[in-house]
Amino acid sequence: MADTTLPETTTANPSDPAASQPDKSFYTWSTWFSILSGQATPADRDRYLHARDTIKEAADCARCAKHRDYLLQYSPIVRFLREQINELGQDINSENVRCKRCTTRQSGGFDSEYGILLCANQLRNRGHVEDTMAHEMVHAWDHLRFKVERGNLRHAACTEIRASTLSGECRFGREFWTRGQWKLTQQLQECVRRRATLSVMNRPGCKDDVHAARIVNEVWDSCFNDTRPFDEIYR
């Protein structure tokens, strides 16, 4: 399995006026209502979200850290994965699970040197943080358990399939209520395929969506059915 690509993060630089002075003219109720009504352009929506994320950065990161610490102590899936990672000689803790503001729309990422990144401005609630932590902890377990070949798209596809399957982010309730995916049959498989394909598409060396889908299909059977370190799909 390979490391996942970390999202870009932003740390405010006091000497950079653009970083310390977000465009507050777009962070208004009128802009928000224009976005809700579909009247805002994509560029206006992006400017609003950037201003919002910059202004709320400290509060977002504090909330994310609070959720992270709670989950490390009380979440069954996070505690189990942490125990399994400990057995492989490493630990996941508040020092290597970091909450940052991200400039992309990913919710998190994993790197074998850095640890786990939680994109504080992309996480809706504690349940979303739990899914993201579990997803990235599966990547961490895979990195420790299997031979890593950075840049190998088949390895990248496999770990993404496993992380989406085992983390719970593709369970029916999450798909139904937060992503508008209402199919009753093959819902889990379709969600995992969709998310794994999108992830592989963003890897260096992937040509396009067709190439990504082919790679996912090549490793699907073995990786979707491999539930280690769980006995079965947990949720």
CSV table of C-alpha atoms in Angstrom, one decimal:
chain,number,residue,atom,x,y,z
A,1,MET,CA,0.0,0.0,0.0
A,2,ALA,CA,1.1,3.6,-0.5
A,3,ASP,CA,0.9,6.7,1.5
A,4,THR,CA,-2.1,8.9,0.6
A,5,THR,CA,-1.5,12.4,-0.8
A,6,LEU,CA,-1.8,15.0,1.9
A,7,PRO,CA,-4.0,18.0,1.1
A,8,GLU,CA,-2.5,21.4,0.9
A,9,THR,CA,-2.6,23.3,4.2
A,10,THR,CA,-2.3,26.9,5.0
A,11,THR,CA,-0.6,28.5,8.0
A,12,ALA,CA,-1.1,32.2,8.3
A,13,ASN,CA,2.0,34.4,7.8
A,14,PRO,CA,1.7,37.7,9.7
A,15,SER,CA,4.0,39.4,7.1
A,16,ASP,CA,1.6,38.3,4.2
A,17,PRO,CA,-1.3,40.8,4.0
A,18,ALA,CA,-3.4,38.3,1.9
A,19,ALA,CA,-3.0,35.6,4.6
A,20,SER,CA,-3.9,37.9,7.5
A,21,GLN,CA,-6.6,40.0,5.8
A,22,PRO,CA,-9.3,37.7,4.3
A,23,ASP,CA,-11.8,39.2,1.9
A,24,LYS,CA,-14.6,39.9,4.4
A,25,SER,CA,-16.7,41.5,1.8
A,26,PHE,CA,-17.6,38.0,0.6
A,27,TYR,CA,-18.2,36.6,4.1
A,28,THR,CA,-21.7,38.0,4.5
A,29,TRP,CA,-25.2,36.8,4.9
A,30,SER,CA,-26.1,38.1,1.5
A,31,THR,CA,-23.4,36.1,-0.2
A,32,TRP,CA,-24.4,33.0,1.8
A,33,PHE,CA,-28.0,33.3,0.7
A,34,SER,CA,-27.0,33.9,-2.9
A,35,ILE,CA,-25.0,30.6,-2.7
A,36,LEU,CA,-28.0,28.8,-1.2
A,37,SER,CA,-30.3,30.1,-3.9
A,38,GLY,CA,-27.9,29.2,-6.7
A,39,GLN,CA,-27.4,32.8,-7.8
A,40,ALA,CA,-23.7,33.0,-6.8
A,41,THR,CA,-21.0,32.0,-9.3
A,42,PRO,CA,-18.5,29.2,-8.6
A,43,ALA,CA,-15.8,31.9,-8.1
A,44,ASP,CA,-17.9,33.8,-5.6
A,45,ARG,CA,-18.6,30.6,-3.7
A,46,ASP,CA,-14.9,29.8,-3.6
A,47,ARG,CA,-14.1,33.3,-2.3
A,48,TYR,CA,-16.8,33.1,0.4
A,49,LEU,CA,-15.5,29.7,1.6
A,50,HIS,CA,-11.9,30.9,1.6
A,51,ALA,CA,-12.8,33.9,3.6
A,52,ARG,CA,-14.9,31.8,6.0
A,53,ASP,CA,-12.2,29.2,6.5
A,54,THR,CA,-9.6,31.9,7.1
A,55,ILE,CA,-11.7,33.8,9.7
A,56,LYS,CA,-12.8,30.7,11.5
A,57,GLU,CA,-9.5,28.9,11.3
A,58,ALA,CA,-8.7,29.0,15.1
A,59,ALA,CA,-12.2,27.9,16.1
A,60,ASP,CA,-12.3,25.1,13.5
A,61,CYS,CA,-8.9,23.7,14.6
A,62,ALA,CA,-9.9,23.9,18.3
A,63,ARG,CA,-13.1,22.0,17.6
A,64,CYS,CA,-11.3,19.4,15.5
A,65,ALA,CA,-8.7,18.9,18.3
A,66,LYS,CA,-11.5,18.4,20.9
A,67,HIS,CA,-13.2,15.8,18.7
A,68,ARG,CA,-9.8,14.1,18.0
A,69,ASP,CA,-9.0,13.8,21.7
A,70,TYR,CA,-12.4,12.5,22.5
A,71,LEU,CA,-12.3,9.8,19.8
A,72,LEU,CA,-8.8,8.7,20.8
A,73,GLN,CA,-10.2,7.9,24.2
A,74,TYR,CA,-13.8,6.7,23.5
A,75,SER,CA,-14.3,5.7,19.9
A,76,PRO,CA,-14.4,1.9,19.5
A,77,ILE,CA,-13.1,1.9,15.9
A,78,VAL,CA,-10.4,4.5,16.6
A,79,ARG,CA,-9.3,2.7,19.8
A,80,PHE,CA,-9.2,-0.7,18.0
A,81,LEU,CA,-7.1,0.6,15.1
A,82,ARG,CA,-4.8,2.4,17.5
A,83,GLU,CA,-4.2,-0.9,19.3
A,84,GLN,CA,-3.5,-2.7,16.0
A,85,ILE,CA,-1.1,0.0,15.0
A,86,ASN,CA,0.6,-0.2,18.4
A,87,GLU,CA,1.1,-4.0,17.8
A,88,LEU,CA,3.1,-3.0,14.6
A,89,GLY,CA,5.4,-0.8,16.6
A,90,GLN,CA,3.9,2.6,16.1
A,91,ASP,CA,1.3,4.8,17.9
A,92,ILE,CA,-1.4,7.2,16.8
A,93,ASN,CA,-1.9,10.0,19.2
A,94,SER,CA,-2.6,13.7,19.5
A,95,GLU,CA,1.0,14.5,18.6
A,96,ASN,CA,0.8,12.9,15.1
A,97,VAL,CA,-2.9,13.5,14.3
A,98,ARG,CA,-2.9,17.2,13.5
A,99,CYS,CA,-5.8,19.6,12.8
A,100,LYS,CA,-5.0,22.2,10.1
A,101,ARG,CA,-6.9,24.4,7.7
A,102,CYS,CA,-6.7,22.9,4.2
A,103,THR,CA,-7.0,24.7,0.9
A,104,THR,CA,-8.4,21.6,-0.9
A,105,ARG,CA,-11.7,19.9,-0.3
A,106,GLN,CA,-10.2,16.7,1.2
A,107,SER,CA,-11.2,15.9,4.7
A,108,GLY,CA,-7.7,14.4,5.6
A,109,GLY,CA,-4.6,12.6,4.6
A,110,PHE,CA,-1.8,10.3,5.7
A,111,ASP,CA,1.9,10.5,5.3
A,112,SER,CA,4.4,8.0,6.8
A,113,GLU,CA,6.7,10.8,8.0
A,114,TYR,CA,4.1,13.4,9.0
A,115,GLY,CA,1.3,11.3,10.4
A,116,ILE,CA,-2.4,12.0,10.0
A,117,LEU,CA,-3.8,15.3,8.8
A,118,LEU,CA,-7.4,16.4,9.7
A,119,CYS,CA,-8.7,19.2,7.6
A,120,ALA,CA,-10.5,21.2,10.3
A,121,ASN,CA,-12.4,23.4,7.9
A,122,GLN,CA,-13.8,20.4,6.0
A,123,LEU,CA,-15.1,18.4,9.0
A,124,ARG,CA,-18.8,18.8,9.8
A,125,ASN,CA,-19.1,17.1,13.2
A,126,ARG,CA,-17.5,14.5,15.5
A,127,GLY,CA,-18.9,11.6,13.4
A,128,HIS,CA,-17.2,13.0,10.3
A,129,VAL,CA,-13.9,13.4,12.2
A,130,GLU,CA,-14.3,9.7,13.4
A,131,ASP,CA,-14.8,8.5,9.8
A,132,THR,CA,-11.8,10.5,8.6
A,133,MET,CA,-9.6,9.3,11.4
A,134,ALA,CA,-10.6,5.7,10.9
A,135,HIS,CA,-9.9,6.1,7.1
A,136,GLU,CA,-6.4,7.5,7.6
A,137,MET,CA,-5.6,5.0,10.4
A,138,VAL,CA,-6.4,2.1,7.9
A,139,HIS,CA,-3.8,3.8,5.6
A,140,ALA,CA,-1.4,3.9,8.5
A,141,TRP,CA,-1.9,0.2,9.4
A,142,ASP,CA,-1.5,-0.7,5.7
A,143,HIS,CA,1.8,1.2,5.5
A,144,LEU,CA,3.2,-0.6,8.6
A,145,ARG,CA,1.9,-4.1,7.6
A,146,PHE,CA,2.6,-4.2,3.9
A,147,LYS,CA,5.5,-3.4,1.7
A,148,VAL,CA,5.1,0.2,0.5
A,149,GLU,CA,5.8,1.2,-3.0
A,150,ARG,CA,5.3,4.9,-3.3
A,151,GLY,CA,3.9,5.8,-6.6
A,152,ASN,CA,2.4,2.4,-7.3
A,153,LEU,CA,-1.1,3.0,-8.4
A,154,ARG,CA,-2.3,-0.6,-7.7
A,155,HIS,CA,-1.1,-0.2,-4.1
A,156,ALA,CA,-2.8,3.2,-3.9
A,157,ALA,CA,-6.0,1.8,-5.2
A,158,CYS,CA,-5.9,-1.1,-2.8
A,159,THR,CA,-5.4,1.0,0.4
A,160,GLU,CA,-8.1,3.4,-0.7
A,161,ILE,CA,-10.6,0.5,-1.3
A,162,ARG,CA,-9.8,-0.9,2.2
A,163,ALA,CA,-9.9,2.5,3.9
A,164,SER,CA,-13.3,3.4,2.5
A,165,THR,CA,-14.7,-0.1,3.2
A,166,LEU,CA,-13.4,-0.4,6.8
A,167,SER,CA,-13.7,3.1,8.1
A,168,GLY,CA,-17.5,3.3,7.9
A,169,GLU,CA,-17.6,6.3,5.6
A,170,CYS,CA,-19.5,4.3,3.0
A,171,ARG,CA,-22.2,2.9,5.3
A,172,PHE,CA,-25.7,3.4,4.1
A,173,GLY,CA,-26.7,6.1,6.6
A,174,ARG,CA,-23.7,8.3,5.7
A,175,GLU,CA,-24.3,7.9,1.9
A,176,PHE,CA,-28.1,8.5,2.3
A,177,TRP,CA,-28.1,11.5,4.5
A,178,THR,CA,-24.9,13.4,3.6
A,179,ARG,CA,-24.2,12.5,0.0
A,180,GLY,CA,-27.7,12.0,-1.5
A,181,GLN,CA,-26.9,8.4,-2.6
A,182,TRP,CA,-30.1,6.5,-2.3
A,183,LYS,CA,-29.5,3.2,-3.9
A,184,LEU,CA,-30.5,0.2,-1.7
A,185,THR,CA,-28.5,-2.5,-3.5
A,186,GLN,CA,-24.7,-2.6,-4.0
A,187,GLN,CA,-24.5,0.8,-2.2
A,188,LEU,CA,-21.4,0.0,-0.3
A,189,GLN,CA,-19.5,-1.3,-3.3
A,190,GLU,CA,-20.5,1.7,-5.4
A,191,CYS,CA,-19.4,4.1,-2.8
A,192,VAL,CA,-16.1,2.4,-2.3
A,193,ARG,CA,-15.4,2.2,-6.0
A,194,ARG,CA,-16.4,5.9,-6.5
A,195,ARG,CA,-14.2,7.2,-3.7
A,196,ALA,CA,-11.2,4.9,-4.6
A,197,THR,CA,-11.4,6.0,-8.2
A,198,LEU,CA,-11.4,9.7,-7.4
A,199,SER,CA,-8.4,9.2,-5.1
A,200,VAL,CA,-6.4,7.3,-7.7
A,201,MET,CA,-7.3,10.0,-10.3
A,202,ASN,CA,-5.4,12.6,-8.1
A,203,ARG,CA,-2.2,10.5,-8.0
A,204,PRO,CA,0.8,11.3,-10.1
A,205,GLY,CA,1.0,8.8,-12.9
A,206,CYS,CA,-2.8,8.4,-13.4
A,207,LYS,CA,-3.8,9.5,-16.9
A,208,ASP,CA,-7.6,10.0,-16.4
A,209,ASP,CA,-10.7,8.6,-14.9
A,210,VAL,CA,-10.7,5.6,-17.2
A,211,HIS,CA,-7.2,4.7,-16.2
A,212,ALA,CA,-8.1,5.1,-12.5
A,213,ALA,CA,-11.2,2.9,-12.8
A,214,ARG,CA,-9.2,0.2,-14.6
A,215,ILE,CA,-6.6,0.2,-11.7
A,216,VAL,CA,-9.4,0.0,-9.1
A,217,ASN,CA,-11.0,-2.9,-11.0
A,218,GLU,CA,-7.7,-4.8,-11.2
A,219,VAL,CA,-7.3,-5.0,-7.5
A,220,TRP,CA,-10.9,-4.9,-6.4
A,221,ASP,CA,-11.7,-8.5,-5.4
A,222,SER,CA,-8.6,-9.1,-3.3
A,223,CYS,CA,-8.7,-5.7,-1.6
A,224,PHE,CA,-12.4,-5.3,-1.0
A,225,ASN,CA,-12.5,-8.7,0.6
A,226,ASP,CA,-9.4,-8.1,2.8
A,227,THR,CA,-10.9,-6.8,6.1
A,228,ARG,CA,-7.7,-7.0,8.1
A,229,PRO,CA,-7.2,-6.0,10.9
A,230,PHE,CA,-10.9,-6.5,11.4
A,231,ASP,CA,-12.6,-10.0,11.3
A,232,GLU,CA,-15.3,-8.5,9.1
A,233,ILE,CA,-16.5,-5.1,7.9
A,234,TYR,CA,-17.0,-3.3,11.2
A,235,ARG,CA,-19.8,-0.9,10.2
